[in-house]
mmCIF file with all atom_site columns, C-alpha atoms and ligand atoms in Angstrom:
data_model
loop_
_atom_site.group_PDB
_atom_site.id
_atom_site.type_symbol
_atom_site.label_atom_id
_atom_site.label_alt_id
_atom_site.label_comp_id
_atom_site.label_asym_id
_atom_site.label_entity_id
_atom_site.label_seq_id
_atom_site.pdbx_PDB_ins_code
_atom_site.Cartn_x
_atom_site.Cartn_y
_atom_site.Cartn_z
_atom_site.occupancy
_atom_site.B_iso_or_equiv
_atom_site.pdbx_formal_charge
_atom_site.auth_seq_id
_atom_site.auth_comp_id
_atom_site.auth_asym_id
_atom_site.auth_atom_id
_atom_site.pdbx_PDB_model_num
ATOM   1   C  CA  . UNK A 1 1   ? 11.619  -19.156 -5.908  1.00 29.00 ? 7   UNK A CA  1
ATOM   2   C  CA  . UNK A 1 2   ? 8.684   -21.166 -3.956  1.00 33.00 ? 8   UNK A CA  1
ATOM   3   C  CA  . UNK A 1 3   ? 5.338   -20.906 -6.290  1.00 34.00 ? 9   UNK A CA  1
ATOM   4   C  CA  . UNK A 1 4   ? 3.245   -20.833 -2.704  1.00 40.00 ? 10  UNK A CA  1
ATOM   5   C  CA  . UNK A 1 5   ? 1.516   -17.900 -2.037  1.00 41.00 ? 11  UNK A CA  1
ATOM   6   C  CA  . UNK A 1 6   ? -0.999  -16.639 0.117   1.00 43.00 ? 12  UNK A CA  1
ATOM   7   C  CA  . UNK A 1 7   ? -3.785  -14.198 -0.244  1.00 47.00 ? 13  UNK A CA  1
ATOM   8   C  CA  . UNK A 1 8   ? -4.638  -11.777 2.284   1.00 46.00 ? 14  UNK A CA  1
ATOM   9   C  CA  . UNK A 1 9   ? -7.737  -9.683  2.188   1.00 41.00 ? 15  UNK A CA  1
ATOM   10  C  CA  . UNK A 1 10  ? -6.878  -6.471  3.672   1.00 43.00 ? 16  UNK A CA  1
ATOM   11  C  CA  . UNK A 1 11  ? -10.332 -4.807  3.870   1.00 48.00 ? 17  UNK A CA  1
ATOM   12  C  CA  . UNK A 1 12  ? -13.300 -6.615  3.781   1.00 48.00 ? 18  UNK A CA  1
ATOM   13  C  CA  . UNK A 1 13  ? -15.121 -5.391  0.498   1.00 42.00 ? 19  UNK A CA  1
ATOM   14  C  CA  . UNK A 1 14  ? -15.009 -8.567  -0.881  1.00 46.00 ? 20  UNK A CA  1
ATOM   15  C  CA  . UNK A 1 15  ? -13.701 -6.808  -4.353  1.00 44.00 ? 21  UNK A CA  1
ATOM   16  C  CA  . UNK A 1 16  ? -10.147 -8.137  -5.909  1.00 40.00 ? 22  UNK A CA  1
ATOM   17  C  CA  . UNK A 1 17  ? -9.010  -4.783  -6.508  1.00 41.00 ? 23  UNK A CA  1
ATOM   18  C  CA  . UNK A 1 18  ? -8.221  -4.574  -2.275  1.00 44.00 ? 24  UNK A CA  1
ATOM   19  C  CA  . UNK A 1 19  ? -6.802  -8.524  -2.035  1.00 50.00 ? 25  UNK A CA  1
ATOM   20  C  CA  . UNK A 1 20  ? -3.069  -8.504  -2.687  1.00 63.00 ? 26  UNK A CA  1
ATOM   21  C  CA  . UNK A 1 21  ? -1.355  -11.648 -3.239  1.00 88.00 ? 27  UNK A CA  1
ATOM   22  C  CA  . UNK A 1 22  ? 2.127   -12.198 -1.128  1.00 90.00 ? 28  UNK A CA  1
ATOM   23  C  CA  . UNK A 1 23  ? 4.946   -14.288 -1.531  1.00 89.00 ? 29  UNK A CA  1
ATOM   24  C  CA  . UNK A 1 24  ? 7.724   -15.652 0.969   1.00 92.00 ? 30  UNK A CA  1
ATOM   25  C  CA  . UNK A 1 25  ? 11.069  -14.015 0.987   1.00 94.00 ? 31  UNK A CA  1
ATOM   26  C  CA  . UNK A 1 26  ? 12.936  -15.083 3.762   1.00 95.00 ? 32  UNK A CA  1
ATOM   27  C  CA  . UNK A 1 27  ? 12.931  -16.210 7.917   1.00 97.00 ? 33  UNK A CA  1
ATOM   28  C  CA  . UNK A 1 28  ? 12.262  -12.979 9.642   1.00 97.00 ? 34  UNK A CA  1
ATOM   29  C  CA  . UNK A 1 29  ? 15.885  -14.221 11.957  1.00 97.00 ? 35  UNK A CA  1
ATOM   30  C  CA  . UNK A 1 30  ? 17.385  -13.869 8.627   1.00 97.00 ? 36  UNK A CA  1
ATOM   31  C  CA  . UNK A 1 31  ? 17.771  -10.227 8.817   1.00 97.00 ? 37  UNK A CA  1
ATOM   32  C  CA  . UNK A 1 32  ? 20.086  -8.863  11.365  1.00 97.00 ? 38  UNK A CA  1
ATOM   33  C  CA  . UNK A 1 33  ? 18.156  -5.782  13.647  1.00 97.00 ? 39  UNK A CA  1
ATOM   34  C  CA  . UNK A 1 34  ? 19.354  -2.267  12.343  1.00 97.00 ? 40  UNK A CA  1
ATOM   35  C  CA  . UNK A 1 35  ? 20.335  -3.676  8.707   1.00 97.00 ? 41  UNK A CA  1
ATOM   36  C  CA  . UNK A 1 36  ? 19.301  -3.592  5.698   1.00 97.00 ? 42  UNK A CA  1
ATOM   37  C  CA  . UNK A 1 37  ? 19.855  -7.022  2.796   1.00 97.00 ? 43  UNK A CA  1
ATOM   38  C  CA  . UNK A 1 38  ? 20.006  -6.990  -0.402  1.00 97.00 ? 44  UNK A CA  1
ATOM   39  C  CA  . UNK A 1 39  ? 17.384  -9.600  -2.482  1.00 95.00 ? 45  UNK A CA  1
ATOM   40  C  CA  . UNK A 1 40  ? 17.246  -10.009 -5.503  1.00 93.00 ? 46  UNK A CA  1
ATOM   41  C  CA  . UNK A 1 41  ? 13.292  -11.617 -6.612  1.00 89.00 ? 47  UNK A CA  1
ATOM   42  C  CA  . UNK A 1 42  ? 12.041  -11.790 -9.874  1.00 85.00 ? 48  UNK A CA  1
ATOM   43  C  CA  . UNK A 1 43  ? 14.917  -9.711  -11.671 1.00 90.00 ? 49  UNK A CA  1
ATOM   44  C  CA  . UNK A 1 44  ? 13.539  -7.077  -8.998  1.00 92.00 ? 50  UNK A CA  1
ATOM   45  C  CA  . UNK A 1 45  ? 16.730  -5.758  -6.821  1.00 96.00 ? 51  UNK A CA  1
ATOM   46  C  CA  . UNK A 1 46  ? 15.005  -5.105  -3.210  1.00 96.00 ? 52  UNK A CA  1
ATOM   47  C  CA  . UNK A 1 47  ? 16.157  -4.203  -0.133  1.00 98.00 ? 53  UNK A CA  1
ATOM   48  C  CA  . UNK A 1 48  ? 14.883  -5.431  3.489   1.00 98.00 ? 54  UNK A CA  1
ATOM   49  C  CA  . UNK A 1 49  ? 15.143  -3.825  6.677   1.00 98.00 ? 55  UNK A CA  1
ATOM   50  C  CA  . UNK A 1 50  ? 14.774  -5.000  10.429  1.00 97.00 ? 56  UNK A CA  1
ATOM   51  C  CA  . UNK A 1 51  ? 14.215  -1.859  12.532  1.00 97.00 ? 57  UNK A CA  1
ATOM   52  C  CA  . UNK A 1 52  ? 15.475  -1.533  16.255  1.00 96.00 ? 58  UNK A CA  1
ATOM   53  C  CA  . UNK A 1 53  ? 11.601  -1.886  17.118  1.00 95.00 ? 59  UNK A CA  1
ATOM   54  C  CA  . UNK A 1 54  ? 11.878  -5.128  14.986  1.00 94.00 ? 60  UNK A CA  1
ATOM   55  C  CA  . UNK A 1 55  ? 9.574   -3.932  12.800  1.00 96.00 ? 61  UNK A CA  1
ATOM   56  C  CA  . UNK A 1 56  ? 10.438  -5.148  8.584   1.00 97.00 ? 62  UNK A CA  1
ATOM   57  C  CA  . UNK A 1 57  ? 10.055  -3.024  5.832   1.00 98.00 ? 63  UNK A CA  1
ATOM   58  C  CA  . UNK A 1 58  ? 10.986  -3.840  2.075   1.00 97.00 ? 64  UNK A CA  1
ATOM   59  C  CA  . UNK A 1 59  ? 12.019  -1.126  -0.614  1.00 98.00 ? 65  UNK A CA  1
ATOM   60  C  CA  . UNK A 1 60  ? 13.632  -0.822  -3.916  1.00 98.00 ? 66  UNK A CA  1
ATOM   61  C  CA  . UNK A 1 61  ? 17.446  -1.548  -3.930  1.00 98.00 ? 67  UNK A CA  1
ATOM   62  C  CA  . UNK A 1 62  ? 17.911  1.611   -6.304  1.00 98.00 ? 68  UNK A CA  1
ATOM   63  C  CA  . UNK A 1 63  ? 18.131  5.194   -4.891  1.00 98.00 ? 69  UNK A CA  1
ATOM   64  C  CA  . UNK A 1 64  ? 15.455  7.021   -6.140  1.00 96.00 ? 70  UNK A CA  1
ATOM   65  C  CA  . UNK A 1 65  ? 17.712  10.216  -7.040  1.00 95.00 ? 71  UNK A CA  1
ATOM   66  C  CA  . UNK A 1 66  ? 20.320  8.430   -8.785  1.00 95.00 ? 72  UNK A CA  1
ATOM   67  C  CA  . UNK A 1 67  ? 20.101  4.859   -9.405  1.00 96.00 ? 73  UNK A CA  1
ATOM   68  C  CA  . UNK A 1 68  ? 22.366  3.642   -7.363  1.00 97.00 ? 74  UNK A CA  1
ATOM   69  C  CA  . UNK A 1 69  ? 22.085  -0.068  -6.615  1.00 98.00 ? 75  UNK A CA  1
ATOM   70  C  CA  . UNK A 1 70  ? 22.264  0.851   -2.606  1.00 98.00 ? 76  UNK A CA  1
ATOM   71  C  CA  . UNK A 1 71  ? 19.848  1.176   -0.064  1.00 98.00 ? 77  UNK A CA  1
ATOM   72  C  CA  . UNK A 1 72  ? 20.485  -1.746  0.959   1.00 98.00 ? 78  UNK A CA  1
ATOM   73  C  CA  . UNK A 1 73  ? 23.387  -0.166  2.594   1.00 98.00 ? 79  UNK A CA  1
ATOM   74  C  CA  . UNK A 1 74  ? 21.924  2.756   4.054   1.00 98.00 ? 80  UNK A CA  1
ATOM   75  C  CA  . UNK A 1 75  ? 21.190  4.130   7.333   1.00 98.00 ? 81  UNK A CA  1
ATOM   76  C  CA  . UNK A 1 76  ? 18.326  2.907   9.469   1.00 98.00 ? 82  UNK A CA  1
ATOM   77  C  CA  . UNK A 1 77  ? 16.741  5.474   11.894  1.00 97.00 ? 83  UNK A CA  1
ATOM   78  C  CA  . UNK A 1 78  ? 13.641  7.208   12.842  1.00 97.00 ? 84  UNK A CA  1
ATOM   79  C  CA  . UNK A 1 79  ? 12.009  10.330  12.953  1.00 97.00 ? 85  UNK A CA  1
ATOM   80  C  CA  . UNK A 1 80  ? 8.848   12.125  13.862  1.00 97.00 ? 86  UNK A CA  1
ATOM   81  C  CA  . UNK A 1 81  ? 6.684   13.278  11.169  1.00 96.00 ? 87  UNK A CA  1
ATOM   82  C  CA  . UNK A 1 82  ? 3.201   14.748  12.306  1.00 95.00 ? 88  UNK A CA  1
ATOM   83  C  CA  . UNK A 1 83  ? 4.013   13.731  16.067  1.00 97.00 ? 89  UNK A CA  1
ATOM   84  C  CA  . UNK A 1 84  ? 4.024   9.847   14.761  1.00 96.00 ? 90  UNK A CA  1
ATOM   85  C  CA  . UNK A 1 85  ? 7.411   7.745   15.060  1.00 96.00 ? 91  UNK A CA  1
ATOM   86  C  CA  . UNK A 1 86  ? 8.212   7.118   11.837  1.00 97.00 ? 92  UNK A CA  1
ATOM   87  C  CA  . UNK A 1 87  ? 11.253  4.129   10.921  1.00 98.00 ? 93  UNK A CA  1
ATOM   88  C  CA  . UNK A 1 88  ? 13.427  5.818   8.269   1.00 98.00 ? 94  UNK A CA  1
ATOM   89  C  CA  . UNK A 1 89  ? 16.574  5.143   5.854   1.00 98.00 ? 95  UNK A CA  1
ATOM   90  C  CA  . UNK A 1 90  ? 19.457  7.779   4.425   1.00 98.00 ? 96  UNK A CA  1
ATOM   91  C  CA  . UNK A 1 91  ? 20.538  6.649   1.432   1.00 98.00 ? 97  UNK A CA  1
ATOM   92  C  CA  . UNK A 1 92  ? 24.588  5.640   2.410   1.00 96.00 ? 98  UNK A CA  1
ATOM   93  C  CA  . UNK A 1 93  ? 25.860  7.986   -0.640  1.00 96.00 ? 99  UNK A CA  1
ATOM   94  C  CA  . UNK A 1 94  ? 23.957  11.527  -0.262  1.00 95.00 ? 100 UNK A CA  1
ATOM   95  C  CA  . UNK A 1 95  ? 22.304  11.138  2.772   1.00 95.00 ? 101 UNK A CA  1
ATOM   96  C  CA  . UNK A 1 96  ? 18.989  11.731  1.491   1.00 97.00 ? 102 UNK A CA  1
ATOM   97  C  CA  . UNK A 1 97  ? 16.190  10.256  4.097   1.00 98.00 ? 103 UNK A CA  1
ATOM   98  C  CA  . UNK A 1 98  ? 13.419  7.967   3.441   1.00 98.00 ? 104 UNK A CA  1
ATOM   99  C  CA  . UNK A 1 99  ? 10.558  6.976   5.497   1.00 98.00 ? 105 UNK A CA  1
ATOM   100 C  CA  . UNK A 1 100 ? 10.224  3.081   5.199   1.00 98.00 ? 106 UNK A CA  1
ATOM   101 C  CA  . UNK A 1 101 ? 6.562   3.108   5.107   1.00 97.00 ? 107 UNK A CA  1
ATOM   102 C  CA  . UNK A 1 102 ? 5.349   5.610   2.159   1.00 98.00 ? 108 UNK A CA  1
ATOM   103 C  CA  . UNK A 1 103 ? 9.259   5.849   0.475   1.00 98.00 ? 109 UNK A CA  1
ATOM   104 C  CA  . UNK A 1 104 ? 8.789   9.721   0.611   1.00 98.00 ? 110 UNK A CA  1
ATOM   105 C  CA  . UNK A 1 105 ? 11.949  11.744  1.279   1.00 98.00 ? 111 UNK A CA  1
ATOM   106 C  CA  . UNK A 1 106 ? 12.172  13.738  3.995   1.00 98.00 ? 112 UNK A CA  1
ATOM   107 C  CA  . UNK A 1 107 ? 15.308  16.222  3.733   1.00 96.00 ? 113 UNK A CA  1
ATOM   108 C  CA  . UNK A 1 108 ? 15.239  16.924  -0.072  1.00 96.00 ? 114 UNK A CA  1
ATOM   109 C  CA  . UNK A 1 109 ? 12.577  17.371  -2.901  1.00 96.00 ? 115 UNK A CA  1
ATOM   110 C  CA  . UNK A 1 110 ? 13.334  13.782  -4.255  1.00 95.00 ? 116 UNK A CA  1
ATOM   111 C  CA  . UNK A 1 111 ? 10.995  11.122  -5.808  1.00 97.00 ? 117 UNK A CA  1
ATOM   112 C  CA  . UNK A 1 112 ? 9.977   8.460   -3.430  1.00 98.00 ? 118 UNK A CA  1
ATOM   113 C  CA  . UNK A 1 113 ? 11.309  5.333   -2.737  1.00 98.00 ? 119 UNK A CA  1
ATOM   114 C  CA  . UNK A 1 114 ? 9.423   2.358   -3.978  1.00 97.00 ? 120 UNK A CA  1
ATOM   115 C  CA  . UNK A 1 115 ? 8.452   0.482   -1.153  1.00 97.00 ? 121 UNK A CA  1
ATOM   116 C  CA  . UNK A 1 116 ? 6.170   -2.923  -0.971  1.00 96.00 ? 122 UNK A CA  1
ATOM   117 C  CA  . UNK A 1 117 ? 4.061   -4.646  1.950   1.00 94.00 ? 123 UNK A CA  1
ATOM   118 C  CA  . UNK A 1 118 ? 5.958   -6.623  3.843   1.00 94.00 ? 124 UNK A CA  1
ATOM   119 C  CA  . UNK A 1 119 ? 4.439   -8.691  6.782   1.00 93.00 ? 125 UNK A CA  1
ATOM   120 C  CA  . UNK A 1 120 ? 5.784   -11.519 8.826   1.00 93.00 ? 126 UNK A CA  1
ATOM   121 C  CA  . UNK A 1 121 ? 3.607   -14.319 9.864   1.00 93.00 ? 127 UNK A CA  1
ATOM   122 C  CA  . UNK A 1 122 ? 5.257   -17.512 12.265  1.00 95.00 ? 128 UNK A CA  1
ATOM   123 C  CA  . UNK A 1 123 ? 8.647   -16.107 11.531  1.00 96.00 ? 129 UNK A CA  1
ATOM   124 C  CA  . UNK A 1 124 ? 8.043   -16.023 7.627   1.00 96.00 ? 130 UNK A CA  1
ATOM   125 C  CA  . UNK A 1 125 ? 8.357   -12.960 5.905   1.00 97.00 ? 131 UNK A CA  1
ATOM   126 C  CA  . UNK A 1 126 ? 5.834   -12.308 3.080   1.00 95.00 ? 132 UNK A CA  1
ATOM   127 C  CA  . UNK A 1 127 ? 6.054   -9.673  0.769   1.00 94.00 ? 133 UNK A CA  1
ATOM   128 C  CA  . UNK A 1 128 ? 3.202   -8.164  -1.727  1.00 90.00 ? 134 UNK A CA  1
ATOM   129 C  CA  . UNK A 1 129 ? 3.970   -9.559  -5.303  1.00 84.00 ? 135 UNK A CA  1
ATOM   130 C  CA  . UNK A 1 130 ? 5.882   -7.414  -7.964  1.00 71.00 ? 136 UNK A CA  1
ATOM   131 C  CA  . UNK A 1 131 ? 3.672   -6.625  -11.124 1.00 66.00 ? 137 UNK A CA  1
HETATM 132 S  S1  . FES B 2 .   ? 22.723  8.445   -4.361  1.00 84.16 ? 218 FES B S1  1
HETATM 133 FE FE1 . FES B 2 .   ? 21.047  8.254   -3.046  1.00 84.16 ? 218 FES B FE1 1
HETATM 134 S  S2  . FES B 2 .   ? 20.729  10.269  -2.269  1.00 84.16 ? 218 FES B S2  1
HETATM 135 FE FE2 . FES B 2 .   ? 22.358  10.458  -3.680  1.00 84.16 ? 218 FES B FE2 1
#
């Protein structure tokens, strides 16, 4: 993959604990609306998801509750949590729901889905390195 990366100070403490580094992953006209794609970076298996509101969000590949290499696959939709829209996926086996932005599960007492920062700039999506 492309060494460049950009850093991108999210708060401005001016500490390195709060800058996260990101690195390109794809054109954000790459990823068809209400789909999810499977990437594979690092040895990491991801999946990335273009919302109906064309917002992008970028999770683990895995299921949380069993492993399976599949989210990728799954369901895009949305929900309200707290009376806030929140963009969700069901994982295409079970049909246990995520939310994209904190990976919690909403239907079932399941671990969370990893996600990562993802954030598109000119078209280019970056996402927040894998440690
Ligand atoms: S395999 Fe994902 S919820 Fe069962």
């Amino acid at each position: 993959m492309s060494t460049q990366l950009i850093e991108e100070t999210l708060e401005e403490t001016g500490t390195l604990e709060e800058t996260l580094s990101f690195a390109p992953v794809c054109r954000s006209e790459e990823l068809e609306t209400g789909w999810g794609e499977a990437l594979l970076l690092d040895g990491a298996q991801l999946a990335l998801f273009r919302t109906e509101a064309e917002n992008f969000y970028a999770t683990s590949h895995h299921c949380p509750t069993s492993g399976a290499k599949v989210m990728a696959r799954g369901i895009l939709g949305d929900t309200i949590v707290d009376g806030q829209a929140v963009a969700t996926v069901a994982c295409p086996l079970h049909k246990e729901v995520y939310r994209l932005d904190t990976g919690s599960c909403l239907n079932a007492d399941s671990p969370a889905l990893p996600v990562h920062k993802l954030m598109e700039v000119e078209g280019q999506l970056w996402m927040e390195q894998i440690k």
